Amino acid sequence: MALITYLTQIQIEHGARKLLAGECERVGIRKPLIVTDAGVRAAGVLQQVLDALPVEMRGAVYDGTPPNPNEGAVREAVALFQQRGCDGLIAVGGGSSIDCAKGAAIAARHPGPLKTYATIEGGAPLITEACVPLIAVPTTAGTGSEVARGAIIILDDGRKVGFHSWFLMPKAAICDPELTFGLPPLLTAATGMDAIAHCMETFMAPPYNPPADGIALDGLGRGWAHIERATRDGQDRDARLQMMSTSAQGALAFQKGLGCVHSLSHSLGGVNPKLHHGTLNAMFLPAVIRFNASAESMKKERRLDRMAQAMGLAKGDEVPDAIRAMNQRLGLPTGLAAMGVQREGFERIIEGALADHCHKTNPRIATAQDYRAMLDASM
């Protein structure tokens, strides 16, 4: 059975943050905990969001989200949520803050350690409607977590794992491109390539979902056409809007599943949490696309050629090199070696990739040897 579900109410326009108070009222949130990070606060972006709320809703702020959210940060957020008597969550930031808030939405209302609810532990069915209601306000155009049912969190045992439930989907997504105007060029590039990777990988995933395919292809076209403009000029209003749409579209298509790009990125990000997820996706895309090209589902539906068409390329086999060239033009690393990754750590990365929840939805099921080849090709 192919399940096709779209649930999030999305407000996407310049100045959309001004609609936040109304969305809180619609959802029934009166005393939110705002989950963010120190960088968003320091950049003044948090204040723009706070200014859109009535004074009585601005009091509780957790700004301790790390670049890769972990179980410790979730515990801290939950403690503050309970201490302040909050009844809802507003996540303000990139995917890290939104995923941290999703972790808090689980942990504040469900017993036991967080790992109990991890997808690879069989915990997804244990996540219930008791989850704290969440509104997401993205400040980057990358992860799409504002419209997705999943979260990626590093557990106390060091594993970087996924949590998936329709009850984790934000009740509203406030997508205001103006909140991304101050994003530095390299972070714009890395988060933008994250969004493009989501569109490409979910399009390659084999499950049957034509609406998701259409959304992913359109998002890919928008992202590919505008990422350089958004990186070059952070004040380009149209480019910022198009990249925010690309981000949301990639995640709207997530329900098909992802694949080896994310299996590897999740695993390597768990091994070294300092590595940026979107940058890792950009590094792995060319090798994974080459690996996927021979998959029966890819050939049968001309998926590589269809992606090439969305990117303005003549044929599918140009896609991997076009991605490498784009990474170079955007100023991203030349490969994993430039990010400090060493071959001595491959075994641990491969072990994590094989166990990752994205591994089984790749169009070709990769072996340990296949993953090693992809890592080698991405160095």
Tab-separated table of C-alpha atoms in Angstrom:
chain	number	residue	atom	x	y	z
A	1	MET	CA	0.000	0.000	0.000
A	2	ALA	CA	1.274	3.481	-0.867
A	3	LEU	CA	0.367	5.937	1.905
A	4	ILE	CA	0.287	9.586	0.800
A	5	THR	CA	-0.219	12.070	3.647
A	6	TYR	CA	0.279	15.843	3.884
A	7	LEU	CA	-0.667	17.418	7.208
A	8	THR	CA	1.314	20.553	8.022
A	9	GLN	CA	-0.204	24.009	7.584
A	10	ILE	CA	2.464	26.102	5.876
A	11	GLN	CA	2.675	29.896	5.850
A	12	ILE	CA	5.351	30.829	3.281
A	13	GLU	CA	5.907	34.450	2.332
A	14	HIS	CA	8.067	37.421	3.203
A	15	GLY	CA	7.011	38.598	6.666
A	16	ALA	CA	5.241	35.325	7.528
A	17	ARG	CA	6.574	35.563	11.094
A	18	LYS	CA	3.840	38.132	11.763
A	19	LEU	CA	1.342	35.262	11.504
A	20	LEU	CA	2.932	33.327	14.377
A	21	ALA	CA	0.625	34.571	17.138
A	22	GLY	CA	-2.422	33.630	15.100
A	23	GLU	CA	-1.055	30.144	14.491
A	24	CYS	CA	-0.407	29.713	18.235
A	25	GLU	CA	-4.028	30.649	18.897
A	26	ARG	CA	-5.250	28.224	16.236
A	27	VAL	CA	-3.193	25.381	17.694
A	28	GLY	CA	-4.043	26.222	21.298
A	29	ILE	CA	-0.567	27.206	22.490
A	30	ARG	CA	-0.711	29.895	25.171
A	31	LYS	CA	2.576	29.487	27.009
A	32	PRO	CA	5.270	28.213	24.629
A	33	LEU	CA	8.837	27.201	25.249
A	34	ILE	CA	10.878	28.664	22.407
A	35	VAL	CA	13.675	26.280	21.395
A	36	THR	CA	16.563	27.897	19.541
A	37	ASP	CA	20.359	28.219	19.630
A	38	ALA	CA	22.837	30.853	20.724
A	39	GLY	CA	23.725	31.819	17.158
A	40	VAL	CA	20.123	32.592	16.224
A	41	ARG	CA	19.813	34.726	19.348
A	42	ALA	CA	23.116	36.549	18.719
A	43	ALA	CA	22.179	37.286	15.099
A	44	GLY	CA	19.018	39.064	16.223
A	45	VAL	CA	16.774	36.595	14.396
A	46	LEU	CA	15.203	35.307	17.603
A	47	GLN	CA	14.212	38.861	18.511
A	48	GLN	CA	12.400	39.264	15.181
A	49	VAL	CA	10.305	36.228	16.074
A	50	LEU	CA	9.732	37.337	19.672
A	51	ASP	CA	8.535	40.705	18.411
A	52	ALA	CA	5.765	38.876	16.541
A	53	LEU	CA	4.397	37.414	19.801
A	54	PRO	CA	2.418	39.069	22.571
A	55	VAL	CA	4.547	39.955	25.599
A	56	GLU	CA	3.067	37.194	27.761
A	57	MET	CA	4.290	34.524	25.314
A	58	ARG	CA	7.942	35.615	25.181
A	59	GLY	CA	9.192	34.450	28.561
A	60	ALA	CA	10.552	30.913	28.223
A	61	VAL	CA	13.497	30.478	25.849
A	62	TYR	CA	15.897	27.544	25.607
A	63	ASP	CA	18.905	28.545	23.475
A	64	GLY	CA	21.249	25.650	24.224
A	65	THR	CA	20.689	23.604	21.059
A	66	PRO	CA	24.074	22.346	19.751
A	67	PRO	CA	24.888	22.159	15.994
A	68	ASN	CA	23.867	18.479	16.072
A	69	PRO	CA	21.069	18.086	18.651
A	70	ASN	CA	21.687	15.506	21.339
A	71	GLU	CA	19.828	13.796	24.131
A	72	GLY	CA	21.384	16.063	26.742
A	73	ALA	CA	19.977	19.173	25.060
A	74	VAL	CA	16.558	17.515	24.868
A	75	ARG	CA	16.666	16.874	28.630
A	76	GLU	CA	17.592	20.499	29.313
A	77	ALA	CA	14.743	21.771	27.126
A	78	VAL	CA	12.237	19.451	28.803
A	79	ALA	CA	13.362	20.559	32.272
A	80	LEU	CA	12.768	24.206	31.370
A	81	PHE	CA	9.436	23.328	29.697
A	82	GLN	CA	8.226	21.700	32.884
A	83	GLN	CA	9.715	24.320	35.212
A	84	ARG	CA	7.908	27.143	33.391
A	85	GLY	CA	4.611	25.260	33.043
A	86	CYS	CA	4.606	25.502	29.244
A	87	ASP	CA	1.906	24.017	27.029
A	88	GLY	CA	3.588	24.067	23.609
A	89	LEU	CA	6.831	24.467	21.694
A	90	ILE	CA	8.020	26.974	19.098
A	91	ALA	CA	11.241	25.966	17.350
A	92	VAL	CA	13.209	28.889	15.901
A	93	GLY	CA	16.310	27.970	13.942
A	94	GLY	CA	17.667	25.437	11.509
A	95	GLY	CA	17.073	21.716	11.531
A	96	SER	CA	19.006	21.324	14.775
A	97	SER	CA	16.652	23.500	16.807
A	98	ILE	CA	13.562	22.015	15.172
A	99	ASP	CA	14.763	18.460	15.780
A	100	CYS	CA	15.705	19.295	19.378
A	101	ALA	CA	12.166	20.607	19.874
A	102	LYS	CA	10.742	17.403	18.381
A	103	GLY	CA	12.821	15.398	20.828
A	104	ALA	CA	11.426	17.526	23.656
A	105	ALA	CA	7.897	17.009	22.293
A	106	ILE	CA	8.409	13.270	22.817
A	107	ALA	CA	10.352	13.296	26.069
A	108	ALA	CA	8.081	15.766	27.891
A	109	ARG	CA	5.054	13.492	27.560
A	110	HIS	CA	6.438	9.942	27.178
A	111	PRO	CA	8.131	7.821	29.882
A	112	GLY	CA	11.518	6.173	29.701
A	113	PRO	CA	14.772	7.035	27.903
A	114	LEU	CA	14.592	8.764	24.521
A	115	LYS	CA	16.137	5.783	22.707
A	116	THR	CA	12.943	3.832	23.457
A	117	TYR	CA	11.246	5.834	20.686
A	118	ALA	CA	14.006	5.664	18.044
A	119	THR	CA	12.936	4.214	14.712
A	120	ILE	CA	15.764	1.662	14.557
A	121	GLU	CA	14.774	0.477	18.055
A	122	GLY	CA	11.227	-0.170	16.826
A	123	GLY	CA	10.008	2.773	18.855
A	124	ALA	CA	8.033	4.724	16.241
A	125	PRO	CA	4.671	3.109	17.149
A	126	LEU	CA	5.231	4.083	20.795
A	127	ILE	CA	5.115	7.797	19.960
A	128	THR	CA	1.544	8.923	20.615
A	129	GLU	CA	-0.699	11.931	20.245
A	130	ALA	CA	0.450	12.945	23.732
A	131	CYS	CA	3.367	14.748	22.018
A	132	VAL	CA	3.598	18.431	22.903
A	133	PRO	CA	2.209	20.600	20.061
A	134	LEU	CA	4.967	22.253	18.034
A	135	ILE	CA	5.189	25.189	15.622
A	136	ALA	CA	8.376	25.469	13.554
A	137	VAL	CA	9.970	28.707	12.345
A	138	PRO	CA	12.973	27.827	10.128
A	139	THR	CA	15.827	30.315	9.883
A	140	THR	CA	17.735	28.359	7.228
A	141	ALA	CA	16.611	26.929	3.906
A	142	GLY	CA	17.943	23.419	4.217
A	143	THR	CA	16.588	20.610	6.328
A	144	GLY	CA	12.843	21.040	5.797
A	145	SER	CA	12.276	19.694	9.296
A	146	GLU	CA	9.483	22.251	9.668
A	147	VAL	CA	7.216	20.084	7.481
A	148	ALA	CA	8.642	16.634	8.213
A	149	ARG	CA	7.564	13.878	10.589
A	150	GLY	CA	11.108	12.953	11.584
A	151	ALA	CA	13.930	14.185	13.791
A	152	ILE	CA	17.609	13.209	13.971
A	153	ILE	CA	19.155	13.241	17.440
A	154	ILE	CA	22.438	11.953	18.888
A	155	LEU	CA	21.709	9.628	21.816
A	156	ASP	CA	23.755	9.391	24.994
A	157	ASP	CA	25.382	6.245	23.573
A	158	GLY	CA	26.760	8.242	20.615
A	159	ARG	CA	24.417	6.924	17.928
A	160	LYS	CA	22.843	9.486	15.582
A	161	VAL	CA	19.345	8.088	15.062
A	162	GLY	CA	15.972	9.009	13.633
A	163	PHE	CA	12.604	9.431	15.308
A	164	HIS	CA	9.542	9.234	13.061
A	165	SER	CA	5.868	9.772	13.753
A	166	TRP	CA	3.015	11.770	12.259
A	167	PHE	CA	2.524	13.089	15.815
A	168	LEU	CA	5.909	14.846	15.518
A	169	MET	CA	4.879	16.937	12.532
A	170	PRO	CA	4.712	20.632	13.426
A	171	LYS	CA	1.157	21.917	13.639
A	172	ALA	CA	2.282	24.892	11.562
A	173	ALA	CA	5.379	25.931	9.618
A	174	ILE	CA	6.139	29.661	9.484
A	175	CYS	CA	8.460	29.961	6.463
A	176	ASP	CA	9.659	33.570	6.317
A	177	PRO	CA	12.565	34.060	3.871
A	178	GLU	CA	13.443	37.341	5.614
A	179	LEU	CA	14.702	35.319	8.578
A	180	THR	CA	17.430	33.850	6.317
A	181	PHE	CA	18.770	37.186	5.030
A	182	GLY	CA	21.653	37.236	7.509
A	183	LEU	CA	22.789	33.669	6.843
A	184	PRO	CA	26.506	33.669	5.866
A	185	PRO	CA	27.367	32.573	2.297
A	186	LEU	CA	28.948	29.225	3.218
A	187	LEU	CA	26.051	28.287	5.485
A	188	THR	CA	23.618	29.363	2.762
A	189	ALA	CA	25.467	27.080	0.344
A	190	ALA	CA	25.635	24.120	2.746
A	191	THR	CA	21.992	24.305	3.808
A	192	GLY	CA	20.930	24.900	0.211
A	193	MET	CA	22.750	21.785	-0.960
A	194	ASP	CA	21.095	19.935	1.917
A	195	ALA	CA	17.697	20.904	0.488
A	196	ILE	CA	18.746	19.924	-3.034
A	197	ALA	CA	20.051	16.574	-1.748
A	198	HIS	CA	16.688	15.922	-0.095
A	199	CYS	CA	14.831	16.592	-3.334
A	200	MET	CA	17.167	14.342	-5.321
A	201	GLU	CA	17.405	11.453	-2.902
A	202	THR	CA	13.707	11.212	-2.140
A	203	PHE	CA	13.013	11.332	-5.895
A	204	MET	CA	15.372	8.378	-6.383
A	205	ALA	CA	13.744	6.351	-3.588
A	206	PRO	CA	11.703	3.492	-5.096
A	207	PRO	CA	8.357	3.660	-3.194
A	208	TYR	CA	5.353	4.634	-5.324
A	209	ASN	CA	4.306	8.213	-4.600
A	210	PRO	CA	3.746	10.374	-7.729
A	211	PRO	CA	2.781	13.535	-5.779
A	212	ALA	CA	6.050	13.331	-3.815
A	213	ASP	CA	7.993	12.810	-7.054
A	214	GLY	CA	6.433	15.914	-8.568
A	215	ILE	CA	7.098	18.010	-5.478
A	216	ALA	CA	10.718	16.803	-5.307
A	217	LEU	CA	11.438	17.507	-8.983
A	218	ASP	CA	9.957	20.987	-8.802
A	219	GLY	CA	11.943	21.683	-5.626
A	220	LEU	CA	15.135	20.472	-7.311
A	221	GLY	CA	14.573	22.820	-10.245
A	222	ARG	CA	13.968	25.803	-7.973
A	223	GLY	CA	16.950	25.049	-5.772
A	224	TRP	CA	19.394	24.381	-8.597
A	225	ALA	CA	18.397	27.611	-10.368
A	226	HIS	CA	18.641	29.859	-7.287
A	227	ILE	CA	21.273	28.514	-4.870
A	228	GLU	CA	24.139	30.459	-6.414
A	229	ARG	CA	22.151	33.714	-6.352
A	230	ALA	CA	21.147	33.159	-2.716
A	231	THR	CA	24.766	32.402	-1.781
A	232	ARG	CA	26.179	35.379	-3.678
A	233	ASP	CA	23.594	37.908	-2.429
A	234	GLY	CA	21.948	37.111	0.890
A	235	GLN	CA	19.439	39.939	0.376
A	236	ASP	CA	18.088	38.527	-2.918
A	237	ARG	CA	14.435	38.263	-1.932
A	238	ASP	CA	13.346	35.979	-4.756
A	239	ALA	CA	16.324	33.619	-4.422
A	240	ARG	CA	15.758	33.342	-0.667
A	241	LEU	CA	12.061	32.591	-1.202
A	242	GLN	CA	12.817	29.936	-3.820
A	243	MET	CA	15.402	28.246	-1.571
A	244	MET	CA	12.966	28.213	1.350
A	245	SER	CA	10.435	26.547	-0.930
A	246	THR	CA	13.050	24.001	-2.056
A	247	SER	CA	13.749	23.156	1.571
A	248	ALA	CA	10.088	22.593	2.400
A	249	GLN	CA	9.436	20.657	-0.802
A	250	GLY	CA	12.295	18.243	-0.188
A	251	ALA	CA	10.869	17.410	3.225
A	252	LEU	CA	7.292	17.177	1.965
A	253	ALA	CA	8.559	14.371	-0.250
A	254	PHE	CA	10.443	12.664	2.619
A	255	GLN	CA	7.626	10.210	3.194
A	256	LYS	CA	8.968	8.195	0.220
A	257	GLY	CA	12.183	7.656	2.141
A	258	LEU	CA	15.781	8.686	1.512
A	259	GLY	CA	18.863	6.537	0.874
A	260	CYS	CA	22.615	6.039	1.033
A	261	VAL	CA	23.472	9.751	1.062
A	262	HIS	CA	21.682	10.106	4.369
A	263	SER	CA	22.781	6.734	5.725
A	264	LEU	CA	26.368	7.876	5.330
A	265	SER	CA	25.768	11.449	6.522
A	266	HIS	CA	23.881	10.323	9.623
A	267	SER	CA	26.583	7.825	10.508
A	268	LEU	CA	29.532	10.143	9.887
A	269	GLY	CA	27.724	12.976	11.690
A	270	GLY	CA	27.392	10.709	14.714
A	271	VAL	CA	31.099	9.825	14.586
A	272	ASN	CA	32.057	13.516	14.318
A	273	PRO	CA	29.188	15.843	15.355
A	274	LYS	CA	31.204	18.895	14.270
A	275	LEU	CA	30.663	18.038	10.593
A	276	HIS	CA	27.771	19.876	8.942
A	277	HIS	CA	25.024	17.553	7.716
A	278	GLY	CA	24.227	19.523	4.558
A	279	THR	CA	27.895	19.701	3.566
A	280	LEU	CA	28.206	15.942	4.032
A	281	ASN	CA	25.168	15.390	1.813
A	282	ALA	CA	26.771	17.528	-0.880
A	283	MET	CA	29.974	15.464	-0.662
A	284	PHE	CA	28.181	12.102	-0.901
A	285	LEU	CA	25.652	12.920	-3.639
A	286	PRO	CA	27.879	12.312	-6.718
A	287	ALA	CA	29.092	8.873	-5.591
A	288	VAL	CA	25.645	7.726	-4.468
A	289	ILE	CA	23.999	8.864	-7.711
A	290	ARG	CA	26.564	6.894	-9.711
A	291	PHE	CA	25.861	3.853	-7.519
A	292	ASN	CA	22.103	4.256	-7.952
A	293	ALA	CA	22.196	4.756	-11.721
A	294	SER	CA	22.033	1.023	-12.493
A	295	ALA	CA	19.045	0.349	-10.213
A	296	GLU	CA	16.049	-1.099	-12.059
A	297	SER	CA	13.640	1.518	-10.681
A	298	MET	CA	15.986	4.301	-11.798
A	299	LYS	CA	16.221	2.971	-15.344
A	300	LYS	CA	12.573	2.015	-15.707
A	301	GLU	CA	11.317	5.508	-14.879
A	302	ARG	CA	14.279	7.448	-16.330
A	303	ARG	CA	14.859	9.084	-12.975
A	304	LEU	CA	18.383	10.260	-13.684
A	305	ASP	CA	17.359	11.899	-16.963
A	306	ARG	CA	14.361	13.543	-15.284
A	307	MET	CA	16.600	15.038	-12.606
A	308	ALA	CA	18.974	16.255	-15.309
A	309	GLN	CA	16.097	17.959	-17.097
A	310	ALA	CA	15.073	19.768	-13.892
A	311	MET	CA	18.681	20.932	-13.530
A	312	GLY	CA	18.922	22.168	-17.122
A	313	LEU	CA	21.368	19.416	-18.149
A	314	ALA	CA	21.324	17.484	-21.416
A	315	LYS	CA	21.440	13.954	-19.993
A	316	GLY	CA	21.457	12.024	-16.752
A	317	ASP	CA	25.082	10.968	-16.696
A	318	GLU	CA	26.065	14.641	-16.399
A	319	VAL	CA	24.428	14.966	-12.972
A	320	PRO	CA	27.265	13.761	-10.659
A	321	ASP	CA	29.888	16.018	-12.259
A	322	ALA	CA	27.448	18.942	-12.274
A	323	ILE	CA	27.013	18.536	-8.511
A	324	ARG	CA	30.772	18.486	-7.956
A	325	ALA	CA	31.125	21.627	-10.062
A	326	MET	CA	28.314	23.333	-8.141
A	327	ASN	CA	29.957	22.460	-4.813
A	328	GLN	CA	33.181	24.048	-6.076
A	329	ARG	CA	31.437	27.213	-7.272
A	330	LEU	CA	29.688	27.557	-3.925
A	331	GLY	CA	32.994	27.321	-2.049
A	332	LEU	CA	32.200	24.022	-0.316
A	333	PRO	CA	34.972	21.496	0.492
A	334	THR	CA	36.456	19.468	-2.345
A	335	GLY	CA	35.707	16.221	-0.527
A	336	LEU	CA	35.685	14.414	2.802
A	337	ALA	CA	39.471	14.603	3.170
A	338	ALA	CA	39.255	18.407	3.158
A	339	MET	CA	36.805	18.078	6.075
A	340	GLY	CA	39.295	16.047	8.092
A	341	VAL	CA	37.760	12.607	7.481
A	342	GLN	CA	40.292	9.760	7.469
A	343	ARG	CA	40.040	6.279	5.985
A	344	GLU	CA	40.887	4.749	9.363
A	345	GLY	CA	37.357	5.586	10.485
A	346	PHE	CA	35.564	3.938	7.568
A	347	GLU	CA	34.589	0.760	9.430
A	348	ARG	CA	32.646	2.648	12.073
A	349	ILE	CA	30.965	4.850	9.444
A	350	ILE	CA	29.957	1.804	7.386
A	351	GLU	CA	28.582	0.016	10.442
A	352	GLY	CA	26.380	3.007	11.227
A	353	ALA	CA	25.239	3.407	7.620
A	354	LEU	CA	24.122	-0.223	7.400
A	355	ALA	CA	22.016	0.245	10.549
A	356	ASP	CA	20.540	3.604	9.532
A	357	HIS	CA	16.810	3.921	8.842
A	358	CYS	CA	17.511	5.379	5.362
A	359	HIS	CA	19.556	2.370	4.235
A	360	LYS	CA	16.612	0.228	3.126
A	361	THR	CA	14.864	2.859	0.998
A	362	ASN	CA	17.775	3.375	-1.377
A	363	PRO	CA	16.997	2.161	-4.929
A	364	ARG	CA	19.918	-0.282	-4.592
A	365	ILE	CA	20.628	-1.964	-1.266
A	366	ALA	CA	24.264	-1.225	-0.510
A	367	THR	CA	26.681	-3.715	0.994
A	368	ALA	CA	29.556	-2.826	3.290
A	369	GLN	CA	31.831	-2.988	0.254
A	370	ASP	CA	29.538	-0.628	-1.671
A	371	TYR	CA	29.614	1.885	1.173
A	372	ARG	CA	33.398	1.688	1.309
A	373	ALA	CA	33.574	2.443	-2.425
A	374	MET	CA	31.245	5.433	-1.978
A	375	LEU	CA	33.368	6.741	0.877
A	376	ASP	CA	36.526	6.337	-1.196
A	377	ALA	CA	34.944	8.155	-4.139
A	378	SER	CA	33.855	11.011	-1.839
A	379	MET	CA	37.281	11.634	-0.319
